[in-house]
XYZ file of C-alpha atoms in Angstrom:
308
model
C 107.204 59.777 308.261
C 107.307 57.509 305.099
C 103.375 57.721 304.463
C 104.018 61.976 305.093
C 106.430 61.982 301.965
C 104.251 59.896 299.787
C 101.503 62.163 300.432
C 103.559 65.432 300.020
C 104.781 63.641 296.580
C 101.681 63.241 295.000
C 100.276 66.651 296.217
C 103.360 68.635 295.598
C 105.752 66.901 293.872
C 107.787 70.008 292.441
C 108.241 71.232 296.128
C 110.407 67.871 296.785
C 112.626 67.544 293.626
C 112.632 71.358 292.598
C 116.107 72.103 290.867
C 116.954 68.484 291.069
C 116.026 67.071 287.717
C 117.629 68.314 284.540
C 114.589 69.641 282.153
C 116.594 69.780 279.077
C 115.626 67.412 276.360
C 119.312 67.535 275.404
C 122.680 68.331 276.703
C 126.134 67.510 276.467
C 129.269 68.669 278.669
C 132.788 67.925 277.068
C 136.316 69.087 277.360
C 136.912 71.254 274.623
C 140.483 69.719 272.801
C 139.642 65.998 273.381
C 135.890 66.129 273.022
C 135.750 63.937 275.788
C 132.373 63.872 277.077
C 131.536 64.391 280.628
C 128.312 64.060 280.658
C 125.369 64.014 278.256
C 121.998 62.855 277.556
C 120.297 62.765 273.775
C 123.171 64.933 272.402
C 122.733 63.586 268.812
C 118.848 64.497 268.875
C 118.002 66.977 266.242
C 116.186 70.011 267.767
C 115.565 73.736 266.731
C 118.557 75.834 267.698
C 117.067 79.299 268.461
C 119.628 82.234 268.693
C 122.643 79.545 269.394
C 122.120 79.932 265.426
C 123.958 83.275 265.816
C 127.603 81.396 266.863
C 127.723 80.342 263.224
C 126.267 83.587 261.594
C 128.984 85.671 263.789
C 131.787 83.211 263.035
C 131.189 82.997 259.209
C 130.515 86.820 259.248
C 134.160 86.997 260.910
C 135.620 84.872 258.642
C 134.314 86.835 255.263
C 134.153 90.757 256.074
C 136.543 93.048 257.892
C 135.316 94.299 261.101
C 135.479 97.912 259.691
C 133.341 97.133 256.912
C 130.275 99.295 256.413
C 127.018 97.195 255.751
C 123.671 98.905 254.793
C 120.318 96.873 255.945
C 117.534 96.616 253.754
C 113.796 96.627 254.406
C 113.133 93.731 255.811
C 115.228 94.481 258.863
C 112.569 96.764 259.760
C 109.964 93.854 260.099
C 112.218 91.470 261.943
C 110.766 90.753 265.718
C 113.049 91.508 268.760
C 115.496 90.754 270.080
C 116.757 93.635 267.941
C 118.768 96.898 267.724
C 116.045 98.802 265.643
C 118.277 99.152 262.712
C 117.287 101.590 259.993
C 116.915 100.542 256.410
C 119.486 102.320 254.345
C 121.575 103.867 257.375
C 124.986 102.665 257.422
C 126.722 100.574 260.179
C 129.930 98.774 260.912
C 130.418 95.109 260.710
C 131.718 94.678 264.227
C 128.508 96.691 265.638
C 126.485 93.997 264.055
C 128.689 91.153 265.369
C 128.336 92.734 268.692
C 124.857 93.287 268.599
C 124.127 89.762 267.404
C 126.129 87.934 270.236
C 125.733 90.531 273.157
C 122.081 91.712 272.469
C 121.320 88.322 270.258
C 119.705 90.930 267.711
C 117.803 89.445 264.858
C 118.008 92.650 262.594
C 122.042 92.509 263.153
C 122.327 88.708 262.333
C 120.185 89.403 259.085
C 121.719 92.475 258.015
C 125.204 90.629 258.026
C 123.677 87.505 256.249
C 122.296 89.850 253.480
C 125.222 91.362 253.152
C 127.953 88.614 252.722
C 125.341 86.288 251.094
C 123.299 88.557 248.832
C 120.314 86.987 250.615
C 119.518 84.739 253.802
C 118.756 81.693 251.676
C 122.309 81.847 250.045
C 123.930 82.775 253.551
C 122.061 79.916 255.128
C 123.503 77.773 252.374
C 127.263 79.080 253.475
C 126.577 78.154 256.982
C 125.831 74.934 256.052
C 128.705 74.169 254.231
C 130.882 75.638 256.886
C 129.154 73.545 259.495
C 130.087 70.168 257.511
C 133.628 71.047 257.403
C 133.868 70.954 261.024
C 132.118 67.738 261.105
C 128.763 69.215 262.197
C 126.933 66.718 260.249
C 123.447 66.693 261.838
C 123.040 70.425 261.496
C 120.944 72.467 258.880
C 120.383 76.333 259.073
C 117.497 77.931 256.985
C 118.251 81.620 258.427
C 120.688 83.641 260.392
C 119.025 84.883 263.557
C 117.756 81.278 264.737
C 113.801 82.644 264.648
C 112.143 79.228 264.372
C 111.402 77.598 260.926
C 110.576 74.269 260.133
C 113.362 72.183 258.769
C 116.369 74.316 260.785
C 118.036 71.983 263.597
C 121.168 71.256 265.032
C 122.301 68.434 267.895
C 123.878 69.329 271.244
C 127.244 67.441 269.970
C 127.357 69.824 266.921
C 126.201 73.114 268.333
C 129.548 71.936 270.873
C 131.446 71.294 267.835
C 130.621 74.545 266.150
C 131.343 76.218 269.541
C 134.514 74.447 269.665
C 135.856 75.856 266.326
C 134.679 79.567 267.019
C 136.460 79.473 270.308
C 139.818 79.314 268.157
C 139.197 82.894 266.612
C 140.604 85.814 268.549
C 137.754 88.332 267.500
C 135.018 85.595 268.188
C 136.495 84.956 271.733
C 136.612 88.855 272.395
C 132.920 89.098 271.295
C 131.587 86.642 274.050
C 133.697 87.826 276.531
C 131.804 91.041 276.824
C 129.612 91.689 279.257
C 128.227 94.908 277.822
C 128.207 96.566 274.271
C 128.038 100.256 273.903
C 126.254 100.850 270.634
C 126.254 104.582 269.185
C 124.919 105.581 265.638
C 123.993 109.212 264.634
C 120.896 109.350 266.628
C 121.144 106.877 269.657
C 123.485 105.257 272.163
C 122.445 102.266 273.701
C 123.950 100.009 276.232
C 123.253 96.532 275.598
C 123.939 93.958 278.612
C 125.003 90.227 277.526
C 122.887 87.601 278.041
C 124.616 85.203 279.420
C 124.377 85.234 283.404
C 127.096 83.143 283.977
C 129.705 86.088 282.845
C 128.210 88.409 285.885
C 128.364 85.628 289.016
C 130.493 82.884 287.790
C 134.494 83.444 287.320
C 135.400 80.056 285.072
C 132.874 81.313 282.372
C 134.454 82.364 279.533
C 131.729 83.144 277.450
C 128.657 81.755 275.529
C 125.265 82.432 273.432
C 121.921 81.859 274.986
C 118.670 81.166 272.923
C 114.888 81.077 273.374
C 111.994 81.263 271.105
C 108.331 79.554 272.041
C 108.973 75.973 270.415
C 112.930 75.815 271.081
C 112.175 76.725 274.418
C 115.600 77.606 276.166
C 118.949 77.029 274.327
C 122.809 77.786 275.134
C 126.142 76.819 274.358
C 128.973 78.152 276.516
C 132.675 77.826 277.484
C 134.076 77.337 280.772
C 137.911 77.279 282.270
C 139.281 74.805 285.086
C 142.598 73.792 285.815
C 144.194 75.082 282.540
C 141.510 73.086 280.272
C 138.672 74.403 278.485
C 135.073 72.795 278.597
C 131.777 73.307 276.283
C 128.370 73.088 277.619
C 125.706 72.815 275.123
C 121.815 72.132 275.828
C 118.905 72.417 273.960
C 114.770 72.486 274.485
C 115.381 73.448 278.289
C 112.475 74.770 280.521
C 114.837 75.902 283.331
C 117.934 76.867 281.277
C 120.233 78.166 284.249
C 118.633 75.722 286.783
C 119.699 72.681 284.390
C 123.401 74.345 283.445
C 124.096 74.487 287.276
C 123.351 70.777 287.592
C 125.246 69.817 284.557
C 128.035 71.955 285.782
C 128.126 70.190 289.078
C 130.174 67.506 287.131
C 132.874 70.175 287.189
C 132.631 72.683 289.694
C 132.012 72.716 293.803
C 130.981 75.863 294.188
C 128.412 77.236 291.586
C 126.252 80.407 291.370
C 123.271 80.396 293.548
C 119.528 81.183 292.148
C 119.783 84.551 293.574
C 122.966 85.484 292.201
C 121.839 84.029 288.776
C 118.939 86.234 288.663
C 120.650 89.285 289.562
C 122.707 88.877 286.867
C 119.714 88.775 284.348
C 119.751 91.358 281.267
C 116.881 93.383 280.391
C 114.694 90.913 278.400
C 113.883 91.137 274.688
C 111.079 89.263 272.948
C 111.959 86.297 270.289
C 109.350 84.394 268.931
C 108.548 82.618 265.518
C 108.638 85.009 262.537
C 106.364 85.091 259.869
C 106.325 88.085 256.903
C 103.306 90.569 257.900
C 100.544 90.945 255.501
C 99.680 94.335 253.947
C 97.625 96.134 256.059
C 94.865 98.578 255.273
C 95.638 102.283 255.906
C 94.522 103.556 259.338
C 93.461 107.166 259.825
C 95.597 109.490 262.280
C 93.041 109.668 264.615
C 92.708 105.745 265.112
C 96.308 105.314 265.125
C 96.435 108.182 267.971
C 93.913 105.961 270.098
C 95.538 102.713 269.150
C 98.854 104.685 270.575
C 97.027 105.743 273.585
C 95.656 102.414 274.513
C 99.010 100.803 274.270
C 100.910 103.020 276.153
C 98.444 102.333 279.230
C 99.502 98.205 278.975
C 103.165 96.772 280.097
C 105.117 94.685 277.316
C 105.355 91.384 277.457
C 108.957 90.125 276.936
C 110.987 86.977 277.178
C 114.731 85.983 277.257
C 116.395 85.454 274.268
């Protein structure tokens, strides 16, 4: 029997240990009020935060502008990659819709529009984010944009991310945003229903809310809050290859009953791509005939998407 197990281990190691090893480079599980660490690993390691960045973006927006304030995006929103709400430059949007878009749909264009409106530029808004992070005690965090799209020099730690989320949870508007399972976006030309990317909201009753993130370089990231026996716990993890599997394993320190793989798969939101962003270079004009051929060719292919 022992010999058979050894043979299986060398031939199919993942078959024996699948779902039993935490793949995240860094994680932490803490009790919110005391910040007592329940479980963790490498939680002071600086890593790229992906769209968990939008926690700070949204909190700062809530603290700075009125939810009914009108925001008019500039031309850059049209060039930002998904996830996005496909905002139209020059059109009017309410701040609360953009906040919902940033937290529920993880919309990069919504995060950018908020940043540009509040800071005058995304760079100046990032400075405001860093100042606010320092006020919270998140001293190993540095933001360079509002969306979390990968850029060198933008980082946080699981400890800092949990700390930022702790402060955000004390804001009633923020707390309401992260508990939403769906966000209905209505403008003058379209009505869209966005489903929250946080799968725990749909299959795990103790879940309060949270924020997911993904880029190819950052891998999967997450921060979220959970209730147990009248207390709130915060889980954050960075650089994971198996977000939901890792989260379930870590939450096993608190709960006996946790969502199954099947339940988590069924709770999946329609995915949208999120990748590193570089401004597009100016391209030569293409004739209408060539544009039509390209359009026909693209329509025959199924788009590749990834979660955020």
